[in-house]
Short mmCIF file of C-alpha atoms in Angstrom, two decimals:
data_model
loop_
_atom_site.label_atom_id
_atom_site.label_comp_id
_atom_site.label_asym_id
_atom_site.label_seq_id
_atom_site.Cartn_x
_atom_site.Cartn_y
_atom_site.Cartn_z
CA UNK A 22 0.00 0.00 0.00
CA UNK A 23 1.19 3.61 -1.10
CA UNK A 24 2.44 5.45 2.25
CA UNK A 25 0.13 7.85 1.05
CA UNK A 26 -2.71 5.64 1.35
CA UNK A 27 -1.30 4.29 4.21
CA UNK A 28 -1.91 7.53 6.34
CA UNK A 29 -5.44 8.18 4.98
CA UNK A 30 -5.92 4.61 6.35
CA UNK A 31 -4.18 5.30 9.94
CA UNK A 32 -5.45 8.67 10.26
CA UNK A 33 -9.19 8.39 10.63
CA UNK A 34 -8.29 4.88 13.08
CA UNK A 35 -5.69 7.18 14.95
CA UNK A 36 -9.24 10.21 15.82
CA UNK A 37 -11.49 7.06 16.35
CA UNK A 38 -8.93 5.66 19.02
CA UNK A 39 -7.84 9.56 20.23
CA UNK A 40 -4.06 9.17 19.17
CA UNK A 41 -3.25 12.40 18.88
CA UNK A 42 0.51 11.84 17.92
CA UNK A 43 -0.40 9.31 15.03
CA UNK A 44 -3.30 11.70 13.99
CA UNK A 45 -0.57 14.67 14.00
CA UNK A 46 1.93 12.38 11.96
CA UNK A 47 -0.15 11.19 9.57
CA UNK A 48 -1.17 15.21 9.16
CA UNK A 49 2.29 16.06 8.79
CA UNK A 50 3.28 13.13 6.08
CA UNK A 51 -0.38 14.16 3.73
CA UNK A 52 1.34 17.78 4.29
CA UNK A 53 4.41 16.47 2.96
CA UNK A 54 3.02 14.62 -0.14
CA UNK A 55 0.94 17.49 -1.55
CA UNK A 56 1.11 18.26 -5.06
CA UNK A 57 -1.04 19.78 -7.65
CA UNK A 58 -2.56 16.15 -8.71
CA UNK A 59 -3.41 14.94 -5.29
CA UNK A 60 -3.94 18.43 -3.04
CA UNK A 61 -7.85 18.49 -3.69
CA UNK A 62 -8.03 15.34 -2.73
CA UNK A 63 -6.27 15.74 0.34
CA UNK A 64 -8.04 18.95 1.24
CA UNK A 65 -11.36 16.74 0.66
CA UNK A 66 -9.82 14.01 3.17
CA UNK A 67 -8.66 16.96 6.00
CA UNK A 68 -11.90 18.14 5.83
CA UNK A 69 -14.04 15.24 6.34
CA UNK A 70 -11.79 13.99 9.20
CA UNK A 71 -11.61 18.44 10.95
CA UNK A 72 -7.44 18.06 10.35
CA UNK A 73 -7.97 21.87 10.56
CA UNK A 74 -4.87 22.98 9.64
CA UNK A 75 -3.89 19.90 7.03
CA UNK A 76 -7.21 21.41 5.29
CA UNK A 77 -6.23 25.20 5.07
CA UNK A 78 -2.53 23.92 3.68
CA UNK A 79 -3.81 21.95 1.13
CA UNK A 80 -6.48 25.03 0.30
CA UNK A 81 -3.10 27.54 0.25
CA UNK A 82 -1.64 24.74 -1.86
CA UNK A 83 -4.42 24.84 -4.46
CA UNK A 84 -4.65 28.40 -4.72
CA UNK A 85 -1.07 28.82 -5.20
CA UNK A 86 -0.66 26.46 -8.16
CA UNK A 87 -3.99 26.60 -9.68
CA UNK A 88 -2.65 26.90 -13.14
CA UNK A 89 -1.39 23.13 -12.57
CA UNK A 90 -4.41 21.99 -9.87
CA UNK A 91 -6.75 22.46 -12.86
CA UNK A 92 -4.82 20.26 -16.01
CA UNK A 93 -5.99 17.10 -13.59
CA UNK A 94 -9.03 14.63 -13.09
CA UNK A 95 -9.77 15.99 -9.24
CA UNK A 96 -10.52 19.40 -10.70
CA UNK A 97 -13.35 18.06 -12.89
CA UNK A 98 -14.35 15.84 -9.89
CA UNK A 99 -15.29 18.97 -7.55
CA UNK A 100 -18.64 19.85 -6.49
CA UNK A 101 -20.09 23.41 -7.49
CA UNK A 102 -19.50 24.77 -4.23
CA UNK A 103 -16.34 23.42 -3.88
CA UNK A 104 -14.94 24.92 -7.72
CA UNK A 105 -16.78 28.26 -6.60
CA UNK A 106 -14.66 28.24 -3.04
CA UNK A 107 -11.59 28.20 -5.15
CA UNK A 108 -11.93 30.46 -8.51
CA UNK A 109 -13.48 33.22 -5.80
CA UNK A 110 -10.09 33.22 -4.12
CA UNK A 111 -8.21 36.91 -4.18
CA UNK A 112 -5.36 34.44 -2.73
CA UNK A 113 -5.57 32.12 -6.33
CA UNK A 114 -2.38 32.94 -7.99
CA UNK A 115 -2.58 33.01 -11.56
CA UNK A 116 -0.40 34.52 -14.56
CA UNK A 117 -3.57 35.92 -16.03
CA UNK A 118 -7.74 35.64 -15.26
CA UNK A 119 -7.41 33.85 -18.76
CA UNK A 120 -6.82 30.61 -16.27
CA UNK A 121 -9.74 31.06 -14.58
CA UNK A 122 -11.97 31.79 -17.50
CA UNK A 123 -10.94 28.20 -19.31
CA UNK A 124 -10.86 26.17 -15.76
CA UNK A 125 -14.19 27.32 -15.81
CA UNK A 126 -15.79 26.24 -19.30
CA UNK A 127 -13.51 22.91 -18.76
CA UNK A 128 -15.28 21.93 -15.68
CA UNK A 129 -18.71 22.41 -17.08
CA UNK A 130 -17.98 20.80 -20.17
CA UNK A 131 -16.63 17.71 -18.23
CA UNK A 132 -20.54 17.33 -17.39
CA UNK A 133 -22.61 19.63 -19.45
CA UNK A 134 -25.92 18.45 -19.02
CA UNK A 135 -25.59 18.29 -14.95
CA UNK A 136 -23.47 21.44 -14.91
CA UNK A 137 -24.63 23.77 -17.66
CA UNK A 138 -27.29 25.09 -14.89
CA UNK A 139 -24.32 26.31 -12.75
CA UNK A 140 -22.34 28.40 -14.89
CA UNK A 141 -24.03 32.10 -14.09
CA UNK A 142 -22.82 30.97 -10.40
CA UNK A 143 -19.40 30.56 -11.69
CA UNK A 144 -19.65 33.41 -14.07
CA UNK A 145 -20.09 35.89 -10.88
CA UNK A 146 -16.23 34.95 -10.05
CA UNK A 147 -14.59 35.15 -12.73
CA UNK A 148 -12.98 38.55 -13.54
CA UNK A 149 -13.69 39.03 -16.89
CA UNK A 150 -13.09 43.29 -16.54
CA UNK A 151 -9.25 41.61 -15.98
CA UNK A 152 -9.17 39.76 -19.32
CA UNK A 153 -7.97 41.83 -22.36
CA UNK A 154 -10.34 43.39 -25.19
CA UNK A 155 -8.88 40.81 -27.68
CA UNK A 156 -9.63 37.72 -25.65
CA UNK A 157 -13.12 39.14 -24.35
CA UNK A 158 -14.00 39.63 -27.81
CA UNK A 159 -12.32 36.92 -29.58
CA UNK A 160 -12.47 33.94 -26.88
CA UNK A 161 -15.60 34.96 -24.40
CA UNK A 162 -17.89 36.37 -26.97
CA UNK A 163 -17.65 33.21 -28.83
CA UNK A 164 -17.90 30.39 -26.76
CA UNK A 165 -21.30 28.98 -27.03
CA UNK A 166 -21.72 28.50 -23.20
CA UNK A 167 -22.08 32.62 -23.17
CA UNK A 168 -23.64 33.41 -26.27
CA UNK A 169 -26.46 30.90 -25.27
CA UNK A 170 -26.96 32.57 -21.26
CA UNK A 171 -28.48 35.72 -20.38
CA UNK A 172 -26.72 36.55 -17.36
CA UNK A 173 -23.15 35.20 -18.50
CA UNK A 174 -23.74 37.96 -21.74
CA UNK A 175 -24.40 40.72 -18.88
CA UNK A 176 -20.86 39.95 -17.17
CA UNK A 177 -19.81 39.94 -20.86
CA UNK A 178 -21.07 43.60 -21.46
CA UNK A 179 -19.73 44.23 -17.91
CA UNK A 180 -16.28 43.63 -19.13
CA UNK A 181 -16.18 45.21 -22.19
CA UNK A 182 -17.94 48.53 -20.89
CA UNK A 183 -14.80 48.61 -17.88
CA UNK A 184 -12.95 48.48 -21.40
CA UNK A 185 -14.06 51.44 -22.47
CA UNK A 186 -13.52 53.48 -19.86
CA UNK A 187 -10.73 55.67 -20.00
CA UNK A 188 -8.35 54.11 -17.62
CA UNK A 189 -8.19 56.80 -14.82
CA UNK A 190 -11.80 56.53 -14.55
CA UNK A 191 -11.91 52.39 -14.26
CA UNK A 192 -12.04 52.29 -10.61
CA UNK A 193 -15.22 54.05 -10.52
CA UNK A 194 -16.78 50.33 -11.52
CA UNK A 195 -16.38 48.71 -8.27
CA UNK A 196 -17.39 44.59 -8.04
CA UNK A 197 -15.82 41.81 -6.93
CA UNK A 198 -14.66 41.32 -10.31
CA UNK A 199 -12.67 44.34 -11.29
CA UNK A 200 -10.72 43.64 -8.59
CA UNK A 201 -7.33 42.56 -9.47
CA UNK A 202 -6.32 39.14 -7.49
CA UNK A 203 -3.36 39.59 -4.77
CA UNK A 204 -1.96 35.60 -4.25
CA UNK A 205 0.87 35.28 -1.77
CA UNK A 206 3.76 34.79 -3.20
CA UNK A 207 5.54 31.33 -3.12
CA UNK A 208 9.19 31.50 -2.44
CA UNK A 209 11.24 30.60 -5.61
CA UNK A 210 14.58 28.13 -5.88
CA UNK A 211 16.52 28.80 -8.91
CA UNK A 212 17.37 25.31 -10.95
CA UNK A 213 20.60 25.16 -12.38
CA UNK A 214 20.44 21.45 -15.03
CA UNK A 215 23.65 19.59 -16.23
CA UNK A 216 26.15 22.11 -18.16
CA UNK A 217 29.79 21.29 -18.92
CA UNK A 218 32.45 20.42 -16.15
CA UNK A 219 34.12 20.08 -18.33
CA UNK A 220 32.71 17.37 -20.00
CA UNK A 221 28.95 16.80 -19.39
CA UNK A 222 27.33 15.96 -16.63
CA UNK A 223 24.31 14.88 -15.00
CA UNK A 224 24.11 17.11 -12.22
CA UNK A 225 21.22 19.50 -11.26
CA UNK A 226 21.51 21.94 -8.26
CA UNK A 227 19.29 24.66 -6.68
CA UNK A 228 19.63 27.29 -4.91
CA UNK A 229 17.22 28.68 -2.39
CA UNK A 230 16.90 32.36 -2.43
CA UNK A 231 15.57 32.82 0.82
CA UNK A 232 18.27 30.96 2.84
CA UNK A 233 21.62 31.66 -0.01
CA UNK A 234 22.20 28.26 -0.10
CA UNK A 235 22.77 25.53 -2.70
CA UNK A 236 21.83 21.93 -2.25
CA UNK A 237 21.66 18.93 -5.02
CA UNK A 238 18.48 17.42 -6.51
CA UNK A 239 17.40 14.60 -8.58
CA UNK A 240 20.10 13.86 -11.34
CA UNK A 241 19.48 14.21 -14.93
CA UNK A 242 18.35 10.26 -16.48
CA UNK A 243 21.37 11.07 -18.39
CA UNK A 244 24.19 13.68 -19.53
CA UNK A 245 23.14 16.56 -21.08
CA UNK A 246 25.01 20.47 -21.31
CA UNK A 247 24.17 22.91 -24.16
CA UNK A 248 20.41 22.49 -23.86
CA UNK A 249 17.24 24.67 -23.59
CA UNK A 250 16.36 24.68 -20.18
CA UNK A 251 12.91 26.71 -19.26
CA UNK A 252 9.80 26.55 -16.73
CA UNK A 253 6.90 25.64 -18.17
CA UNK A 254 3.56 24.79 -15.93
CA UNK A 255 5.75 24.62 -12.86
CA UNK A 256 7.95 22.37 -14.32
CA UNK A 257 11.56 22.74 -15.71
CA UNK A 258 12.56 21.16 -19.24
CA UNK A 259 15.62 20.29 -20.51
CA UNK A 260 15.43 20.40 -24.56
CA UNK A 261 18.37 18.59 -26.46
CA UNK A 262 22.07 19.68 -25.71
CA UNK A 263 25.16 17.11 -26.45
CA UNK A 264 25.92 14.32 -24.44
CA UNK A 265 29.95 14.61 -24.61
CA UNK A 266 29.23 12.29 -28.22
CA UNK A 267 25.93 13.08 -29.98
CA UNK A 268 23.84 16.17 -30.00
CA UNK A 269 19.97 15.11 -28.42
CA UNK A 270 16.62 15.16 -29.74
CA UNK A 271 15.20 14.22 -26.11
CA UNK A 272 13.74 16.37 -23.93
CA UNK A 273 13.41 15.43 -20.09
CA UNK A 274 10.90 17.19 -17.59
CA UNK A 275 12.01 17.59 -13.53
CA UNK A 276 9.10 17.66 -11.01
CA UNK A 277 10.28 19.49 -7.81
CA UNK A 278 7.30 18.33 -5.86
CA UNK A 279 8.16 14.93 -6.54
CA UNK A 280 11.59 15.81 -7.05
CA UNK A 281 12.04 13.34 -10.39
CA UNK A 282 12.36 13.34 -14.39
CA UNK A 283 10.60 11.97 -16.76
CA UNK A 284 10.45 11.68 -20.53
CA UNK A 285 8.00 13.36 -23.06
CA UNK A 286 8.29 13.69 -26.96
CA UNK A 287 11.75 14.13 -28.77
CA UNK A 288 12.13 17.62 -30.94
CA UNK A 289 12.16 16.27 -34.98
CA UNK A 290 15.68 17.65 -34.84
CA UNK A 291 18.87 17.03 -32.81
CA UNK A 292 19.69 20.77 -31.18
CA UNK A 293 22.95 21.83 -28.96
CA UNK A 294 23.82 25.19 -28.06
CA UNK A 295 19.77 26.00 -28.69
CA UNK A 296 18.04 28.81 -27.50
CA UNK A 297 14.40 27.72 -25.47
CA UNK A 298 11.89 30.17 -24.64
CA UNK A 299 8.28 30.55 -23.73
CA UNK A 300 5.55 32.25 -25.10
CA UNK A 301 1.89 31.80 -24.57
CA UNK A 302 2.72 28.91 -22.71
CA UNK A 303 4.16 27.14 -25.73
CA UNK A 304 8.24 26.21 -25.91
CA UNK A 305 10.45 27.22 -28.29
CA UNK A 306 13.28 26.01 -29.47
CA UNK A 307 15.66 28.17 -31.22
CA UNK A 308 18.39 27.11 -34.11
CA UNK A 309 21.18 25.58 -32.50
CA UNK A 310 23.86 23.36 -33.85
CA UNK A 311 22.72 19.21 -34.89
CA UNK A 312 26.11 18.33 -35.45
CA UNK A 313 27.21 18.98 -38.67
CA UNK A 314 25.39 22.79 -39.27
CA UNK A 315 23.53 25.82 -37.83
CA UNK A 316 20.34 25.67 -37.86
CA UNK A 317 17.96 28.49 -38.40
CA UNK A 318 14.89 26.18 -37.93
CA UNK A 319 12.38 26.61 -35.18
CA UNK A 320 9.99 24.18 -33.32
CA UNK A 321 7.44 25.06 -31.02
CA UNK A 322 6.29 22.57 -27.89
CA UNK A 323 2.49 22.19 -26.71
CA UNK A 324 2.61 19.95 -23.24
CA UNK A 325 -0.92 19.89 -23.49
CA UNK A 326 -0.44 17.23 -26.75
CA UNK A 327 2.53 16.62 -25.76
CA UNK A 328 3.84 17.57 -29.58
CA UNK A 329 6.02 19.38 -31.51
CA UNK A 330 5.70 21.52 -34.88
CA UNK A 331 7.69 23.66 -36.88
CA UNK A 332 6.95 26.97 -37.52
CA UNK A 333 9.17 29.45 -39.49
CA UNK A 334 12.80 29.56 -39.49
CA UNK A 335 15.14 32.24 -38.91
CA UNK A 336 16.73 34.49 -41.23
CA UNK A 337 19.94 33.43 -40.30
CA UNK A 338 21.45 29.94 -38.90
CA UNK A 339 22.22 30.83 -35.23
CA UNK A 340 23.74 28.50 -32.86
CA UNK A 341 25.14 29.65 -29.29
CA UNK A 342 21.87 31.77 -29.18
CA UNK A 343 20.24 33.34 -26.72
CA UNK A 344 16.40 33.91 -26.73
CA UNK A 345 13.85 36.29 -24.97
CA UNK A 346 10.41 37.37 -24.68
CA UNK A 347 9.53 40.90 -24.70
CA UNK A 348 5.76 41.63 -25.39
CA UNK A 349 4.59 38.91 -26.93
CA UNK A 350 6.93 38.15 -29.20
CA UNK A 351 10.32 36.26 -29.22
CA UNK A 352 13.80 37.73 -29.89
CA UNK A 353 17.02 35.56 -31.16
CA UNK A 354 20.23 37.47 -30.19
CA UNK A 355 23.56 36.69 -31.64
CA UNK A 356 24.81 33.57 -32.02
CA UNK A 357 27.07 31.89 -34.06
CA UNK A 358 26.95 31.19 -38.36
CA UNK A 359 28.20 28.54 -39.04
CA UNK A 360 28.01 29.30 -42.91
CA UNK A 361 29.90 32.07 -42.47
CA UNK A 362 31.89 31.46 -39.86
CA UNK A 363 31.80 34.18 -37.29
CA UNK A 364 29.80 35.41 -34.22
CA UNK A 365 26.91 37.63 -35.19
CA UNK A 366 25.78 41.41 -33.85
CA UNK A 367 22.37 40.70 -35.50
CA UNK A 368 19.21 40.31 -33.84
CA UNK A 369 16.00 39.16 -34.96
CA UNK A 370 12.22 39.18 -33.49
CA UNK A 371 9.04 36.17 -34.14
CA UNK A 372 6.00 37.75 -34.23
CA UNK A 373 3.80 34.67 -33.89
CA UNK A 374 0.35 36.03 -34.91
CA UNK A 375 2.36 36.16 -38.35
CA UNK A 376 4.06 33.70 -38.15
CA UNK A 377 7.60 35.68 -39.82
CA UNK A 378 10.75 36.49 -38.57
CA UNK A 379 12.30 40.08 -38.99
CA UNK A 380 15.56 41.64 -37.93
CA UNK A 381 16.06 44.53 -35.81
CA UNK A 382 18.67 46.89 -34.63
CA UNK A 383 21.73 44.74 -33.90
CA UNK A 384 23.53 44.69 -31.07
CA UNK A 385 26.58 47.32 -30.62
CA UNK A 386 29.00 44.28 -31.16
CA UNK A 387 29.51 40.75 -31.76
CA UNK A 388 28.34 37.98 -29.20
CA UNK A 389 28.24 34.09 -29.21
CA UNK A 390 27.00 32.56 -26.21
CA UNK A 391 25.68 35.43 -24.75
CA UNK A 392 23.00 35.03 -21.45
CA UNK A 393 19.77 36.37 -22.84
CA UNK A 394 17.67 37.48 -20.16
CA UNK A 395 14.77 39.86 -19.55
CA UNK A 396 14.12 41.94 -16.66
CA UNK A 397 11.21 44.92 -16.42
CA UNK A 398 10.26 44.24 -20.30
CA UNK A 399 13.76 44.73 -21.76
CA UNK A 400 16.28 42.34 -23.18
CA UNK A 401 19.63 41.82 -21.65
CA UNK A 402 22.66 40.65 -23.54
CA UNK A 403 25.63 39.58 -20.96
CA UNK A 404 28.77 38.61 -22.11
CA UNK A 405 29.86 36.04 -24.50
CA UNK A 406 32.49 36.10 -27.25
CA UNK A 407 33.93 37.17 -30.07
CA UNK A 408 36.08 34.53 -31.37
CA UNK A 409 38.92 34.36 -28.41
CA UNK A 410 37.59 37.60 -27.16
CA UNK A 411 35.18 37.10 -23.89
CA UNK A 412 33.19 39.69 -22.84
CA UNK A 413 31.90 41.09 -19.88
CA UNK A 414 30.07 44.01 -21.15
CA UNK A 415 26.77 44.28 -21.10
CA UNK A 416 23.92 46.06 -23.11
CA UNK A 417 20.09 46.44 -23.19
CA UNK A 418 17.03 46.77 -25.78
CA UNK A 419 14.08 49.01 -26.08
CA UNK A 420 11.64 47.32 -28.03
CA UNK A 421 9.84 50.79 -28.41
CA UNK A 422 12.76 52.43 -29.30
CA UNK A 423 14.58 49.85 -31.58
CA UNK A 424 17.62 50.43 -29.83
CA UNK A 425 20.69 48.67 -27.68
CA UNK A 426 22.19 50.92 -24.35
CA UNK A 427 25.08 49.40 -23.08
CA UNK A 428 24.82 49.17 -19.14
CA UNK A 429 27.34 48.58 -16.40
CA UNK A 430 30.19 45.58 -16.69
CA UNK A 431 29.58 42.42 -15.19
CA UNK A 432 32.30 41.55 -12.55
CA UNK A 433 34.12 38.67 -14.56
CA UNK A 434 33.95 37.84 -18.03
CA UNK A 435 31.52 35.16 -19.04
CA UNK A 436 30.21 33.12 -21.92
CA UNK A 437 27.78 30.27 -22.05
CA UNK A 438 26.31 31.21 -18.91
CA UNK A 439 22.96 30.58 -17.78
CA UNK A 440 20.20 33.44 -17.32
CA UNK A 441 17.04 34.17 -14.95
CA UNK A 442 15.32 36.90 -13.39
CA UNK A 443 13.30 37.55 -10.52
CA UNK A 444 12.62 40.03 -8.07
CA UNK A 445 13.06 42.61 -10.26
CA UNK A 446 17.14 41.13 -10.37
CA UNK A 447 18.95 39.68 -13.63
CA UNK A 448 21.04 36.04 -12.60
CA UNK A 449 24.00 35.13 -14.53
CA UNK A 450 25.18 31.69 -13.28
CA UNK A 451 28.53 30.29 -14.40
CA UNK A 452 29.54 29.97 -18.19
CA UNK A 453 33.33 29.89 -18.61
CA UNK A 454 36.01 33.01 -19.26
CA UNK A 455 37.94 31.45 -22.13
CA UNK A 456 40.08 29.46 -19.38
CA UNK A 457 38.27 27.85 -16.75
CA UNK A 458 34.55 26.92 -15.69
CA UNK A 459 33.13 29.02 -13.17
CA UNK A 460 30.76 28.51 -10.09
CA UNK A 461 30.28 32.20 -9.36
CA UNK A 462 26.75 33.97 -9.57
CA UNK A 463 26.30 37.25 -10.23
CA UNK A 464 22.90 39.70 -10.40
CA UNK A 465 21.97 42.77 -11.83
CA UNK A 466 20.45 45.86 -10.19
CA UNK A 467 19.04 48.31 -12.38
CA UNK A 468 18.02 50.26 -10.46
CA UNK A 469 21.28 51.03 -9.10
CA UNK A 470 23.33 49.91 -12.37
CA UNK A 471 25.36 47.44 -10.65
CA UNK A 472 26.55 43.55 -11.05
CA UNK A 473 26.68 42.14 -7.38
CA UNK A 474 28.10 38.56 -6.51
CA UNK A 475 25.99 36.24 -4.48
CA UNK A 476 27.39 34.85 -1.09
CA UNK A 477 27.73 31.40 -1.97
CA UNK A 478 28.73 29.47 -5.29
CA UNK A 479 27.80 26.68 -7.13
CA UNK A 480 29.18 23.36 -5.88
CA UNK A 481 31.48 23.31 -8.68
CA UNK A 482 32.00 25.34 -11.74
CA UNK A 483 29.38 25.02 -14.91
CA UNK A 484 29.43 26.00 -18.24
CA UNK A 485 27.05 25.56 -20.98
CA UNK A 486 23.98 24.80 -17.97
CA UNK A 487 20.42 25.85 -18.26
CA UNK A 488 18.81 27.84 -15.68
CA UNK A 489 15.02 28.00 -14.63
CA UNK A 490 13.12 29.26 -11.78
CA UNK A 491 10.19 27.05 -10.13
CA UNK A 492 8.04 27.84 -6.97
CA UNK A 493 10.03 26.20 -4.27
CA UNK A 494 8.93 22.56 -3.26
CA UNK A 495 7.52 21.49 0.25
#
């Protein structure tokens, strides 16, 4: 029997027979074990059995990764009241009310003639005023479920009068849903996934923000440096890389709750030295080298069909490129061409509603390997190299300006690093200064234009690693 199991057995025996020490142990292991595809059902267990405060931490639990809660089967169990508890939440934590708008119609399509009845009750919480124009007009206005109720139309005209309002004058509407949702935030570990040392290797660290300290997770299921490495969902992937002998086509997902990898569906081409980006909660994966060539070919992940397509490819054959996503629409910056043989200043931007590739203003010099990052809507390009030449300068673009800034030198040179961003901070981890790997971190504060070393390093130095930032496990 799962030791999950096991304490949902022990627990309701341990209240019948007035152990309080098993009933607080058993509490404390459910607590332990929650994760977005069980914590409803533990919340449902707390609260038939009153484990009080097992039943509010699996409620926080919920709210804070409802995007995830949601994708599974003990979402579309829940009872009306019990789906209207949870989308009324100012505490849910969501990316945008789109979420809450599809959880919604999901839920009552999972049992339309039962639940069709309900949705005006559901209606009242989501907070359509939130949405955008496009995807009121585009999405809301023509799903069937609203165009055929009343009272789901009048939240609908709601919405799109708060719309036209000019936007000083928007708080005059005051409901329950124009206003904005205000989730606690979950601390963050930054995931730091194979890289070179110096050949590559398996290992993936993290490092917890709150506490400055590193500390080793589950290994890779194999080798793997020069890959993609992004969050998607709440979950890190690592897409392609080398494996010290042949570039990859895999692509391996870690699950910090569970603290494991898995497998899902190979790329259609081998990639190393990739760029991997998300937008509209699709994955990207930029050029890169397969081998024997740059590529300038571009495939796009959905982990909802677990697939991949193609969509167009690059101008240019990039690999050592760095990607980012500023506005809605995804930049490749520098690189290497192969066909020509030298490190590129050019930059160019995917617009995906067409579907085309253009270039824009390039960068003020050449850069292979550079960390891509963004950080308060502009893109960051740290480092890298011009043929022997490693950088540690660093410059900045305006999308609305079409133009690069340069900003304040990192501390050490650095190319092939790894990139993130939170807290209004730009991460650097690692890459290698022409000589030697490094295991040094350093951050950006715009702010006050300065690069700032964290306390501790890596356990040992990286190059070539991919970085992502998750919610921080239990």
């Amino acid at each position: 029997m799962p030791p999950c199991w096991t304490s949902r057995v022990l627990l309701p025996a341990a209240s019948l027979l007035q152990l309080v020490d098993v009933r607080q142990v058993c509490c404390e292991f459910l607590q332990a074990q929650l994760h977005p595809t069980n914590c409803l059902g533990i919340r449902a267990f707390a609260d038939l059995h009153t484990c009080t405060q097992l039943l509010s931490q699996a409620h926080a639990f919920a709210e804070q990764h409802f995007t995830e809660v949601v994708q599974g089967e003990e979402f579309l169990g829940l009872t009306l009241q019990q789906v209207c508890s949870l989308i009324s939440s100012d505490k849910l934590t969501v990316s945008t009310e789109e979420k809450v708008f599809e959880a919604m119609v999901a839920w009552i399509k999972h049992d339309k003639p039962t639940r069709l009845e309900h949705m005006p009750r559901l209606m009242e919480h989501v907070r359509l005023p939130l949405l955008s124009r496009d995807y009121l007009v585009q999405i809301v206005e023509e799903e069937a479920l609203i165009k055929n109720n009343n009272t789901c139309k009048d939240f609908l005209i709601e919405a799109l009068k708060y719309h036209l309002l000019p936007a000083d004058q928007r708080h005059l509407i005051k409901t329950d849903r124009t206003r904005p949702r205000t989730p606690i935030s979950i601390p963050k570990v930054m995931v730091v996934v194979g890289g070179q040392a110096p050949k590559a290797i398996r290992s993936v660290e993290c490092y917890d923000f709150q506490e400055d300290r590193w500390y080793q997770v589950a290994d890779l299921p194999s080798r793997r440096c020069r890959a993609g490495v992004v969050s998607v969902a709440g979950r890190v992937y690592a897409v392609g890389g080398f494996n010290s002998s042949l570039r990859e086509r895999t692509v391996d997902v870690y699950d910090g709750g569970r603290d494991q990898w898995s497998s899902v569906a190979s790329m259609q081409e081998r990639r190393s030295t990739l760029g991997a980006a998300v937008l509209a909660e699709l994955l990207y994966a930029v050029g890169g080298f397969n081998g024997s060539i740059g590529l300038s070919t571009v495939e796009v992940y959905n982990y909802k069909t677990n697939e991949w397509l193609y969509v167009a490819s690059m101008n240019t054959r990039r690999s050592s490129v760095g990607v980012g996503v500023v506005e809605g629409k995804l930049y490749a910056v520098g690189g290497y061409d192969g066909a020509s043989r030298q490190c590129l200043s050019s930059v160019e931007v995917y617009d995906p509603a067409a579907n085309q590739w253009c270039y824009v203003a390039d960068m003020s010099t050449r850069r292979s390997g550079a960390g891509v990052g963004v950080l308060g809507g502009q893109l960051y390009a740290a480092g890298g190299h011009d043929g022997p030449l490693v950088r540690k300068s660093v410059e900045v673009y305006e999308a609305q300006t079409n133009t690069w800034r340069l900003v304040c030198d990192m501390n050490m040179c650095r190319r092939n690093a790894g990139v993130c961003a939170i807290n209004g901070l730009l991460y650097v981890i690692g890459g290698d200064d022409g000589s030697c790997n490094l295991s040094s971190v350093e951050f950006y504060n715009p702010a006050a234009d300065k690069w700032s070393l964290i306390p501790t390093n890596m356990s040992n130095g990286r190059s070539y690693a991919g970085v992502a930032v998750i919610d921080k496990p239990l």
